Amino acid sequence: MEAYKQLIFTRSYLNGGWKGNEETFDVLNPADGSILASVSNANKEDVEQAINSAHLAFRTWSKSSAKERSAILLKWYSLIVENKESLARIMTLESGKPINESRGEVDYGAAFIQWFAEEAKRLYGDVIPGYTVDRRIIVIKQPIGVVGAITPWNFPLAMITRKVSPALAAGCTVVVRPSEETPLTALAIAHLAEKAGFPKGVFNVIAGTDASSIGKTLCESPLVSKISFTGSTRVGQILSSQSVSTLKKLSLELGGNAPFIVFEDADIDTAVKGAIAGKFRFSGQTCVCVNRILVHQRIYEEFIDKFVLAVSKLKLGNGMEEEVNIGPLINKKAIERVESFIDDALSKGGTILTGGKRIDQQFFPPTVIRDATKEMNFSKEEIFGPLAPIFKFSSDEEAIQLANDTIYGLAAYFYTNDLTRSWKISEALEYGIVGINEGLISTEVAPFGGIKYSGSGREGSKYGIEDYTEIKYVCIGNIK
Ligand code: SIN
């Protein structure tokens, strides 16, 4: 049997065991539509059971020492690294992600576990000088409680570990709801978490197709203290409104519309390399993927020639093949979405330079459109596919105005060799994440998150654990 098959689990993991139901749903391989597995479809009762077990487990897990929690997290980290190849294969099979990117995601996702295993021991409070001579003021950080983590299909592993590791490190317990498109990676790492030794109820994974019922149950439960969600702005808004009755804390990592600005003094070859990496990572299906390429008029033609040449070298195909850079899109709807952006752009004066037509039901080639304008739909909406529109600008002011002309504020990138411009543009961009002369900047050591309609809260880095803690002020009086 191929090694990865030993990590295929088809039931939800809750209260330290595997829970199956008669009703199942199929997980499909987007490369060929074949059925990879039939997974037991969790229902509302399963979610409630997972919440109850997480609530019960919180009593003891929150009282465990940071050192104990750190040790179990590190064990989980090691098991994930040991099983990297199998996890990468499962991920590629269910998401279509090119296998090398899946390997990269296992490293990226595991790094959050390692980072927060270390941070667990550094969750310091404060001692504040007292306001009278007989008082002492202490600030402590305590785990927030049960966390509901709702995660997307585009990062089947890393979006789970980026939420779950800081939560577990802080002493919270967790109920994860992975996307129904990619539950197999989630269940595989649940198995590794079990092997790592998390006590029962601390970490639960609910696999089910009824996203709205599962989300609502998590949001409305008084036993859940916090929701962390990565996904669309529309669903983020629904979850926010469902969380009002329990005044739940929320971390939301939502949609983006990343500008990629190339100034006239930029190194064009470096910018082309960055644009390829930032645009075509997982075929453009990430929230921080480049959505609009803005190029200064003086270098517009040169950039386009070099960019189109680089795009023509990308290989489209089944993500399981080693040399493939662009795999299938996740589903038919994703293909139709890209097509509608292209139709709209063509009707408004855009020109296709390469790509532009689906290959079959699931594959769409990398596509470049020149003469993009702010009237075109991708100026306002997230593309989430392998389409790169190129806009023209003539001044820094115009570039900033175009870049900020969106409701979103997740990631932005720009290329320049001018130090003053670097500072000024970084400060002017209304985004939570800014890359200068780099198109790929996600890492466990830096805070990831957006502003405006891209959400709130930060993941990764020393800031990432704060979202899972409550601050308590303790005053000791009468010290005479
Ligand atoms: C996302 O697309 O949601 C996450 C991207 C990243 O972590 O780089």
Short mmCIF file of C-alpha atoms and ligand atoms in Angstrom, two decimals:
data_model
loop_
_atom_site.label_atom_id
_atom_site.label_comp_id
_atom_site.label_asym_id
_atom_site.label_seq_id
_atom_site.Cartn_x
_atom_site.Cartn_y
_atom_site.Cartn_z
CA MET A 1 0.00 0.00 0.00
CA GLU A 2 1.24 3.48 -0.84
CA ALA A 3 2.42 5.20 2.37
CA TYR A 4 -0.01 8.14 2.16
CA LYS A 5 -2.99 5.74 2.26
CA GLN A 6 -2.16 4.93 5.88
CA LEU A 7 -3.01 8.54 6.68
CA ILE A 8 -6.46 8.51 5.05
CA PHE A 9 -9.20 8.78 7.67
CA THR A 10 -12.85 9.14 6.82
CA ARG A 11 -14.58 9.97 10.08
CA SER A 12 -14.64 13.07 12.25
CA TYR A 13 -12.23 13.17 15.18
CA LEU A 14 -13.94 14.24 18.37
CA ASN A 15 -13.56 13.65 22.07
CA GLY A 16 -10.41 11.62 21.41
CA GLY A 17 -12.09 9.14 19.03
CA TRP A 18 -13.31 8.68 15.46
CA LYS A 19 -17.01 9.26 14.98
CA GLY A 20 -18.81 7.92 11.92
CA ASN A 21 -22.32 8.41 10.56
CA GLU A 22 -24.15 6.46 7.94
CA GLU A 23 -24.44 9.45 5.64
CA THR A 24 -21.25 10.15 3.70
CA PHE A 25 -19.93 12.64 1.17
CA ASP A 26 -17.37 12.15 -1.57
CA VAL A 27 -14.04 13.93 -1.70
CA LEU A 28 -13.06 14.47 -5.33
CA ASN A 29 -9.73 14.82 -7.06
CA PRO A 30 -10.06 18.09 -9.01
CA ALA A 31 -7.52 16.86 -11.59
CA ASP A 32 -9.82 14.13 -12.93
CA GLY A 33 -13.04 14.18 -10.93
CA SER A 34 -12.35 10.73 -9.42
CA ILE A 35 -13.57 9.89 -5.91
CA LEU A 36 -10.70 9.84 -3.42
CA ALA A 37 -12.72 8.85 -0.36
CA SER A 38 -16.22 8.85 1.08
CA VAL A 39 -16.20 10.70 4.36
CA SER A 40 -18.75 10.42 7.11
CA ASN A 41 -20.88 13.57 7.06
CA ALA A 42 -20.92 15.21 10.50
CA ASN A 43 -24.23 16.63 11.69
CA LYS A 44 -25.28 19.22 14.26
CA GLU A 45 -25.17 16.67 17.10
CA ASP A 46 -21.56 15.84 16.24
CA VAL A 47 -20.65 19.51 16.38
CA GLU A 48 -22.39 19.88 19.72
CA GLN A 49 -20.60 16.81 21.04
CA ALA A 50 -17.25 18.20 19.88
CA ILE A 51 -18.00 21.54 21.56
CA ASN A 52 -18.99 19.80 24.81
CA SER A 53 -15.86 17.68 24.83
CA ALA A 54 -13.67 20.72 24.09
CA HIS A 55 -15.42 22.58 26.91
CA LEU A 56 -14.77 19.75 29.34
CA ALA A 57 -11.17 19.34 28.22
CA PHE A 58 -10.55 23.07 28.66
CA ARG A 59 -10.78 22.63 32.45
CA THR A 60 -7.62 20.56 32.57
CA TRP A 61 -5.76 21.67 29.42
CA SER A 62 -5.92 25.32 30.48
CA LYS A 63 -4.35 24.32 33.80
CA SER A 64 -1.50 22.32 32.26
CA SER A 65 1.94 23.92 32.28
CA ALA A 66 3.20 25.79 29.24
CA LYS A 67 6.10 23.34 29.15
CA GLU A 68 3.74 20.35 28.89
CA ARG A 69 1.71 21.97 26.11
CA SER A 70 4.87 22.94 24.29
CA ALA A 71 6.21 19.37 24.42
CA ILE A 72 3.05 17.90 22.88
CA LEU A 73 3.01 20.59 20.18
CA LEU A 74 6.64 19.80 19.34
CA LYS A 75 5.82 16.11 19.08
CA TRP A 76 2.98 16.97 16.68
CA TYR A 77 5.36 19.15 14.69
CA SER A 78 7.87 16.27 14.39
CA LEU A 79 5.18 13.81 13.28
CA ILE A 80 3.98 16.20 10.58
CA VAL A 81 7.54 16.73 9.32
CA GLU A 82 8.17 12.95 9.35
CA ASN A 83 5.03 12.42 7.27
CA LYS A 84 5.68 15.33 4.92
CA GLU A 85 5.55 13.36 1.68
CA SER A 86 2.33 11.54 2.54
CA LEU A 87 0.62 14.73 3.70
CA ALA A 88 1.74 16.56 0.56
CA ARG A 89 0.30 13.78 -1.61
CA ILE A 90 -3.04 13.83 0.18
CA MET A 91 -3.14 17.61 -0.16
CA THR A 92 -2.40 17.55 -3.88
CA LEU A 93 -4.93 14.80 -4.50
CA GLU A 94 -7.78 16.65 -2.83
CA SER A 95 -6.93 20.26 -3.73
CA GLY A 96 -5.03 20.00 -7.01
CA LYS A 97 -2.11 21.99 -5.56
CA PRO A 98 1.15 21.24 -7.41
CA ILE A 99 3.08 18.67 -5.38
CA ASN A 100 6.07 20.94 -4.74
CA GLU A 101 3.79 23.63 -3.38
CA SER A 102 2.09 21.02 -1.18
CA ARG A 103 5.48 20.01 0.22
CA GLY A 104 6.13 23.70 0.85
CA GLU A 105 2.79 23.99 2.62
CA VAL A 106 3.64 21.10 4.95
CA ASP A 107 6.82 22.95 5.95
CA TYR A 108 4.96 26.25 6.24
CA GLY A 109 2.13 24.71 8.29
CA ALA A 110 4.48 22.75 10.55
CA ALA A 111 6.50 25.91 11.21
CA PHE A 112 3.48 27.49 12.96
CA ILE A 113 3.34 24.54 15.36
CA GLN A 114 7.04 24.84 16.17
CA TRP A 115 6.83 28.60 16.55
CA PHE A 116 3.85 28.50 18.92
CA ALA A 117 5.28 25.59 20.89
CA GLU A 118 8.07 28.05 21.69
CA GLU A 119 5.74 31.00 22.26
CA ALA A 120 3.69 28.96 24.77
CA LYS A 121 6.55 29.44 27.23
CA ARG A 122 6.80 33.17 26.60
CA LEU A 123 3.23 34.26 27.15
CA TYR A 124 4.37 36.93 29.57
CA GLY A 125 2.22 39.31 31.53
CA ASP A 126 3.25 42.59 33.16
CA VAL A 127 3.94 44.14 36.52
CA ILE A 128 2.76 47.75 36.64
CA PRO A 129 3.93 50.23 39.30
CA GLY A 130 1.11 50.53 41.86
CA TYR A 131 -0.88 53.76 42.11
CA THR A 132 -0.70 53.76 45.92
CA VAL A 133 2.21 52.60 48.09
CA ASP A 134 0.33 49.58 49.44
CA ARG A 135 -0.84 48.18 46.08
CA ARG A 136 0.77 46.02 43.43
CA ILE A 137 -0.66 45.60 39.94
CA ILE A 138 -0.15 42.49 37.88
CA VAL A 139 -1.42 41.69 34.39
CA ILE A 140 -1.79 38.04 33.41
CA LYS A 141 -2.80 36.44 30.14
CA GLN A 142 -5.23 33.53 30.26
CA PRO A 143 -6.58 31.24 27.54
CA ILE A 144 -9.82 32.51 26.07
CA GLY A 145 -11.64 29.13 26.13
CA VAL A 146 -13.02 26.87 23.40
CA VAL A 147 -12.08 28.05 19.91
CA GLY A 148 -14.01 27.29 16.71
CA ALA A 149 -11.61 27.28 13.75
CA ILE A 150 -13.20 27.36 10.30
CA THR A 151 -10.65 26.78 7.56
CA PRO A 152 -10.53 26.91 3.74
CA TRP A 153 -9.58 24.44 0.99
CA ASN A 154 -6.72 26.49 -0.46
CA PHE A 155 -4.39 25.75 2.49
CA PRO A 156 -5.75 22.47 3.84
CA LEU A 157 -2.97 22.16 6.44
CA ALA A 158 -1.38 25.54 7.13
CA MET A 159 -4.61 27.42 7.85
CA ILE A 160 -5.43 24.81 10.51
CA THR A 161 -2.03 24.91 12.20
CA ARG A 162 -1.87 28.72 11.99
CA LYS A 163 -5.04 28.91 14.13
CA VAL A 164 -4.84 25.77 16.21
CA SER A 165 -1.22 25.98 17.40
CA PRO A 166 -1.45 29.41 19.06
CA ALA A 167 -4.80 28.41 20.57
CA LEU A 168 -3.45 25.14 22.01
CA ALA A 169 -0.22 26.82 23.10
CA ALA A 170 -2.20 29.42 25.06
CA GLY A 171 -4.24 26.66 26.79
CA CYS A 172 -7.41 26.81 24.67
CA THR A 173 -9.17 23.77 23.23
CA VAL A 174 -10.32 23.65 19.62
CA VAL A 175 -13.06 22.46 17.27
CA VAL A 176 -11.90 22.66 13.64
CA ARG A 177 -14.27 22.68 10.69
CA PRO A 178 -12.18 22.12 7.53
CA SER A 179 -13.60 22.79 4.07
CA GLU A 180 -15.62 19.85 2.72
CA GLU A 181 -13.40 20.01 -0.39
CA THR A 182 -10.27 19.11 1.61
CA PRO A 183 -11.14 17.21 4.82
CA LEU A 184 -8.56 14.44 4.29
CA THR A 185 -5.51 16.56 5.14
CA ALA A 186 -7.30 17.83 8.25
CA LEU A 187 -8.19 14.31 9.39
CA ALA A 188 -4.65 13.10 8.70
CA ILE A 189 -3.17 15.76 10.96
CA ALA A 190 -5.84 14.99 13.57
CA HIS A 191 -4.51 11.42 13.60
CA LEU A 192 -0.97 12.78 14.08
CA ALA A 193 -2.24 15.06 16.87
CA GLU A 194 -3.73 12.01 18.58
CA LYS A 195 -0.37 10.23 18.27
CA ALA A 196 1.40 13.30 19.65
CA GLY A 197 -0.60 12.90 22.85
CA PHE A 198 -3.15 15.72 23.05
CA PRO A 199 -5.62 14.68 25.75
CA LYS A 200 -9.12 13.78 24.57
CA GLY A 201 -11.34 16.70 23.68
CA VAL A 202 -8.47 19.19 23.29
CA PHE A 203 -8.39 18.99 19.50
CA ASN A 204 -11.46 18.02 17.46
CA VAL A 205 -12.05 17.97 13.70
CA ILE A 206 -15.58 17.96 12.33
CA ALA A 207 -15.86 16.98 8.65
CA GLY A 208 -19.20 17.84 7.16
CA THR A 209 -20.83 19.40 4.13
CA ASP A 210 -23.37 21.59 5.89
CA ALA A 211 -21.04 24.56 6.31
CA SER A 212 -23.78 26.96 7.32
CA SER A 213 -25.22 24.73 10.05
CA ILE A 214 -21.77 23.87 11.46
CA GLY A 215 -20.69 27.52 11.37
CA LYS A 216 -23.94 28.68 13.01
CA THR A 217 -23.70 26.05 15.74
CA LEU A 218 -20.15 27.14 16.56
CA CYS A 219 -21.03 30.85 16.45
CA GLU A 220 -24.17 30.58 18.56
CA SER A 221 -22.84 28.19 21.19
CA PRO A 222 -22.30 29.89 24.55
CA LEU A 223 -19.58 27.29 25.22
CA VAL A 224 -17.42 28.58 22.35
CA SER A 225 -15.51 31.74 23.26
CA LYS A 226 -13.83 32.56 20.00
CA ILE A 227 -14.17 31.99 16.25
CA SER A 228 -11.21 32.14 13.91
CA PHE A 229 -12.16 32.03 10.24
CA THR A 230 -10.30 32.15 6.95
CA GLY A 231 -12.45 32.49 3.85
CA SER A 232 -14.59 34.94 1.93
CA THR A 233 -15.67 38.34 3.20
CA ARG A 234 -19.31 37.38 2.64
CA VAL A 235 -19.08 34.33 4.92
CA GLY A 236 -17.04 36.36 7.43
CA GLN A 237 -19.93 38.82 7.63
CA ILE A 238 -22.43 36.00 8.21
CA LEU A 239 -20.30 34.48 10.97
CA SER A 240 -19.91 37.92 12.58
CA SER A 241 -23.64 38.46 12.70
CA GLN A 242 -24.24 34.94 14.07
CA SER A 243 -21.72 35.65 16.83
CA VAL A 244 -23.48 38.75 18.09
CA SER A 245 -25.82 37.00 20.55
CA THR A 246 -22.89 35.47 22.45
CA LEU A 247 -20.60 38.51 21.96
CA LYS A 248 -17.96 36.13 20.69
CA LYS A 249 -14.43 37.31 19.86
CA LEU A 250 -13.58 36.90 16.17
CA SER A 251 -10.43 36.70 14.10
CA LEU A 252 -11.27 37.02 10.41
CA GLU A 253 -8.87 36.48 7.54
CA LEU A 254 -11.00 37.36 4.54
CA GLY A 255 -10.75 38.31 0.89
CA GLY A 256 -8.06 40.40 -0.76
CA ASN A 257 -7.40 42.37 -3.92
CA ALA A 258 -3.62 42.68 -3.85
CA PRO A 259 -1.99 45.37 -5.98
CA PHE A 260 1.52 44.70 -7.31
CA ILE A 261 3.12 48.01 -8.25
CA VAL A 262 6.21 48.24 -10.46
CA PHE A 263 7.77 51.71 -10.32
CA GLU A 264 9.92 53.06 -13.12
CA ASP A 265 13.19 52.58 -11.18
CA ALA A 266 12.48 48.91 -10.33
CA ASP A 267 14.67 46.03 -11.39
CA ILE A 268 12.30 44.62 -14.01
CA ASP A 269 13.64 41.06 -13.96
CA THR A 270 13.23 40.90 -10.18
CA ALA A 271 9.73 42.33 -10.49
CA VAL A 272 8.77 39.75 -13.13
CA LYS A 273 10.02 36.95 -10.90
CA GLY A 274 8.05 38.33 -7.95
CA ALA A 275 4.91 38.78 -10.05
CA ILE A 276 5.05 35.17 -11.25
CA ALA A 277 5.48 33.89 -7.68
CA GLY A 278 2.89 36.23 -6.18
CA LYS A 279 0.30 35.75 -8.92
CA PHE A 280 0.50 32.04 -9.73
CA ARG A 281 1.04 30.47 -6.31
CA PHE A 282 -1.57 27.68 -6.20
CA SER A 283 -2.82 28.91 -9.58
CA GLY A 284 -3.80 32.27 -8.10
CA GLN A 285 -6.07 30.72 -5.48
CA THR A 286 -4.81 32.45 -2.34
CA CYS A 287 -6.04 35.56 -0.53
CA VAL A 288 -2.65 37.25 -0.87
CA CYS A 289 -2.23 36.45 -4.56
CA VAL A 290 -1.54 39.39 -6.83
CA ASN A 291 -4.88 40.61 -8.21
CA ARG A 292 -3.80 43.73 -10.13
CA ILE A 293 -0.38 44.43 -11.63
CA LEU A 294 0.21 48.19 -11.89
CA VAL A 295 3.17 49.20 -14.05
CA HIS A 296 4.66 52.65 -14.66
CA GLN A 297 4.03 53.79 -18.26
CA ARG A 298 7.76 54.19 -18.99
CA ILE A 299 8.48 50.50 -18.45
CA TYR A 300 5.03 49.09 -19.34
CA GLU A 301 6.00 47.41 -22.64
CA GLU A 302 9.29 46.01 -21.34
CA PHE A 303 7.62 44.55 -18.25
CA ILE A 304 4.83 43.02 -20.33
CA ASP A 305 7.24 41.36 -22.80
CA LYS A 306 9.29 39.80 -20.01
CA PHE A 307 6.26 38.81 -17.94
CA VAL A 308 4.46 37.11 -20.83
CA LEU A 309 7.65 35.19 -21.67
CA ALA A 310 7.92 33.99 -18.06
CA VAL A 311 4.23 33.02 -18.00
CA SER A 312 4.64 30.98 -21.18
CA LYS A 313 7.20 28.79 -19.35
CA LEU A 314 4.72 27.72 -16.64
CA LYS A 315 3.58 24.14 -17.01
CA LEU A 316 -0.09 23.30 -16.69
CA GLY A 317 -1.19 19.81 -15.66
CA ASN A 318 -2.01 17.34 -12.90
CA GLY A 319 -0.46 18.63 -9.67
CA MET A 320 0.95 15.15 -8.95
CA GLU A 321 3.47 15.59 -11.77
CA GLU A 322 6.72 17.01 -10.40
CA GLU A 323 7.31 19.75 -12.98
CA VAL A 324 3.75 21.13 -13.03
CA ASN A 325 3.35 24.75 -11.81
CA ILE A 326 -0.35 25.27 -12.49
CA GLY A 327 -2.75 22.52 -11.45
CA PRO A 328 -6.52 22.25 -11.89
CA LEU A 329 -8.75 24.87 -10.30
CA ILE A 330 -10.70 23.63 -7.31
CA ASN A 331 -14.05 23.27 -9.10
CA LYS A 332 -16.18 24.26 -12.08
CA LYS A 333 -17.39 27.43 -10.39
CA ALA A 334 -13.79 28.63 -10.05
CA ILE A 335 -13.26 28.22 -13.81
CA GLU A 336 -16.48 30.07 -14.60
CA ARG A 337 -15.44 32.90 -12.32
CA VAL A 338 -12.17 33.42 -14.20
CA GLU A 339 -14.03 33.28 -17.50
CA SER A 340 -16.48 35.95 -16.41
CA PHE A 341 -13.61 38.30 -15.45
CA ILE A 342 -12.08 37.75 -18.88
CA ASP A 343 -15.36 38.37 -20.76
CA ASP A 344 -15.92 41.54 -18.78
CA ALA A 345 -12.37 42.82 -19.42
CA LEU A 346 -12.57 42.09 -23.15
CA SER A 347 -15.87 43.94 -23.41
CA LYS A 348 -14.20 46.98 -21.81
CA GLY A 349 -11.09 47.18 -24.01
CA GLY A 350 -8.66 44.65 -22.48
CA THR A 351 -6.46 42.46 -24.71
CA ILE A 352 -5.44 38.86 -23.98
CA LEU A 353 -1.70 38.28 -24.44
CA THR A 354 -1.60 34.62 -23.48
CA GLY A 355 -4.06 31.98 -22.23
CA GLY A 356 -7.70 33.03 -22.02
CA LYS A 357 -9.55 29.76 -22.67
CA ARG A 358 -10.19 26.75 -20.43
CA ILE A 359 -8.43 23.55 -21.46
CA ASP A 360 -11.21 21.30 -20.18
CA GLN A 361 -13.60 21.12 -17.23
CA GLN A 362 -10.97 21.79 -14.53
CA PHE A 363 -7.89 23.36 -16.13
CA PHE A 364 -7.39 27.02 -16.95
CA PRO A 365 -4.09 28.23 -18.38
CA PRO A 366 -2.22 31.22 -16.90
CA THR A 367 -3.67 34.25 -18.63
CA VAL A 368 -2.39 37.81 -19.07
CA ILE A 369 -4.59 40.78 -20.00
CA ARG A 370 -3.07 44.16 -20.92
CA ASP A 371 -4.69 47.61 -20.87
CA ALA A 372 -6.65 46.76 -17.74
CA THR A 373 -8.67 49.65 -16.29
CA LYS A 374 -10.43 50.43 -13.06
CA GLU A 375 -13.82 49.94 -14.73
CA MET A 376 -13.13 46.20 -15.10
CA ASN A 377 -14.60 43.86 -12.48
CA PHE A 378 -11.26 42.53 -11.20
CA SER A 379 -10.46 46.06 -10.03
CA LYS A 380 -13.05 45.63 -7.33
CA GLU A 381 -13.26 41.85 -6.86
CA GLU A 382 -10.89 39.06 -5.94
CA ILE A 383 -10.01 36.90 -8.99
CA PHE A 384 -8.86 33.73 -7.18
CA GLY A 385 -7.52 32.20 -10.38
CA PRO A 386 -4.59 32.31 -12.83
CA LEU A 387 -5.48 35.61 -14.48
CA ALA A 388 -3.06 38.56 -14.40
CA PRO A 389 -4.43 41.95 -15.50
CA ILE A 390 -1.84 44.67 -16.16
CA PHE A 391 -2.72 48.32 -15.53
CA LYS A 392 -0.72 51.44 -16.44
CA PHE A 393 0.04 54.44 -14.21
CA SER A 394 2.05 57.63 -14.62
CA SER A 395 2.80 58.93 -11.09
CA ASP A 396 3.25 57.70 -7.51
CA GLU A 397 0.03 59.46 -6.52
CA GLU A 398 -1.91 57.66 -9.23
CA ALA A 399 -0.39 54.29 -8.23
CA ILE A 400 -1.39 54.76 -4.59
CA GLN A 401 -4.85 55.95 -5.53
CA LEU A 402 -5.38 52.90 -7.79
CA ALA A 403 -3.88 50.50 -5.24
CA ASN A 404 -6.11 51.71 -2.41
CA ASP A 405 -9.26 51.91 -4.53
CA THR A 406 -10.78 48.70 -3.13
CA ILE A 407 -12.73 47.63 -0.08
CA TYR A 408 -10.00 45.09 0.68
CA GLY A 409 -6.78 45.60 2.62
CA LEU A 410 -4.88 42.32 2.98
CA ALA A 411 -1.59 42.25 1.00
CA ALA A 412 0.12 44.69 -1.34
CA TYR A 413 3.48 44.52 -3.12
CA PHE A 414 5.70 47.06 -4.83
CA TYR A 415 9.05 47.19 -6.58
CA THR A 416 11.44 50.12 -6.36
CA ASN A 417 15.05 50.84 -5.47
CA ASP A 418 14.28 54.24 -3.99
CA LEU A 419 14.46 54.28 -0.18
CA THR A 420 12.30 57.36 0.30
CA ARG A 421 9.65 55.97 -2.00
CA SER A 422 9.78 52.64 -0.13
CA TRP A 423 8.87 54.35 3.13
CA LYS A 424 6.28 56.67 1.68
CA ILE A 425 4.47 53.98 -0.31
CA SER A 426 4.55 51.48 2.59
CA GLU A 427 2.90 54.06 4.81
CA ALA A 428 0.37 55.12 2.19
CA LEU A 429 -0.85 51.62 1.29
CA GLU A 430 -4.03 50.70 3.17
CA TYR A 431 -3.05 47.07 3.70
CA GLY A 432 -2.08 44.83 6.61
CA ILE A 433 0.83 43.18 4.75
CA VAL A 434 3.30 44.92 2.42
CA GLY A 435 6.06 43.29 0.37
CA ILE A 436 8.81 45.49 -1.09
CA ASN A 437 10.80 43.82 -3.88
CA GLU A 438 9.31 40.46 -2.80
CA GLY A 439 6.22 38.68 -4.09
CA LEU A 440 6.01 35.89 -1.49
CA ILE A 441 6.23 37.02 2.11
CA SER A 442 4.11 34.66 4.20
CA THR A 443 5.98 33.24 7.19
CA GLU A 444 5.26 32.04 10.71
CA VAL A 445 7.49 34.76 12.21
CA ALA A 446 5.49 37.76 10.91
CA PRO A 447 1.92 38.91 11.60
CA PHE A 448 -0.52 37.95 8.83
CA GLY A 449 -3.85 39.74 8.55
CA GLY A 450 -5.80 42.50 6.91
CA ILE A 451 -7.69 45.72 7.42
CA LYS A 452 -10.93 47.08 5.91
CA TYR A 453 -13.08 44.25 4.45
CA SER A 454 -10.12 41.85 4.63
CA GLY A 455 -10.83 41.24 8.29
CA SER A 456 -9.30 41.63 11.71
CA GLY A 457 -6.82 39.88 13.97
CA ARG A 458 -3.31 38.67 13.21
CA GLU A 459 -1.98 35.15 12.74
CA GLY A 460 1.60 33.95 13.21
CA SER A 461 4.42 35.78 15.03
CA LYS A 462 4.44 36.95 18.65
CA TYR A 463 1.15 38.76 17.96
CA GLY A 464 -0.68 35.60 16.81
CA ILE A 465 -1.09 34.10 20.27
CA GLU A 466 -2.66 37.27 21.69
CA ASP A 467 -5.89 36.56 19.78
CA TYR A 468 -6.38 33.47 21.97
CA THR A 469 -5.88 35.12 25.35
CA GLU A 470 -7.79 37.35 27.72
CA ILE A 471 -5.94 39.97 29.73
CA LYS A 472 -6.64 39.98 33.43
CA TYR A 473 -5.67 42.80 35.77
CA VAL A 474 -4.95 41.67 39.33
CA CYS A 475 -4.56 44.22 42.11
CA ILE A 476 -2.99 43.14 45.42
CA GLY A 477 -3.88 45.60 48.16
CA ASN A 478 -2.99 46.30 51.75
CA ILE A 479 0.68 45.45 51.41
CA LYS A 480 1.87 47.28 54.53
C1 SIN B 1 -4.65 32.48 2.36
O1 SIN B 1 -4.73 32.55 1.16
O2 SIN B 1 -5.67 32.46 3.04
C2 SIN B 1 -3.34 32.39 3.11
C3 SIN B 1 -2.15 32.71 2.31
C4 SIN B 1 -0.85 32.59 3.07
O3 SIN B 1 -0.80 32.17 4.21
O4 SIN B 1 0.16 32.96 2.48
#
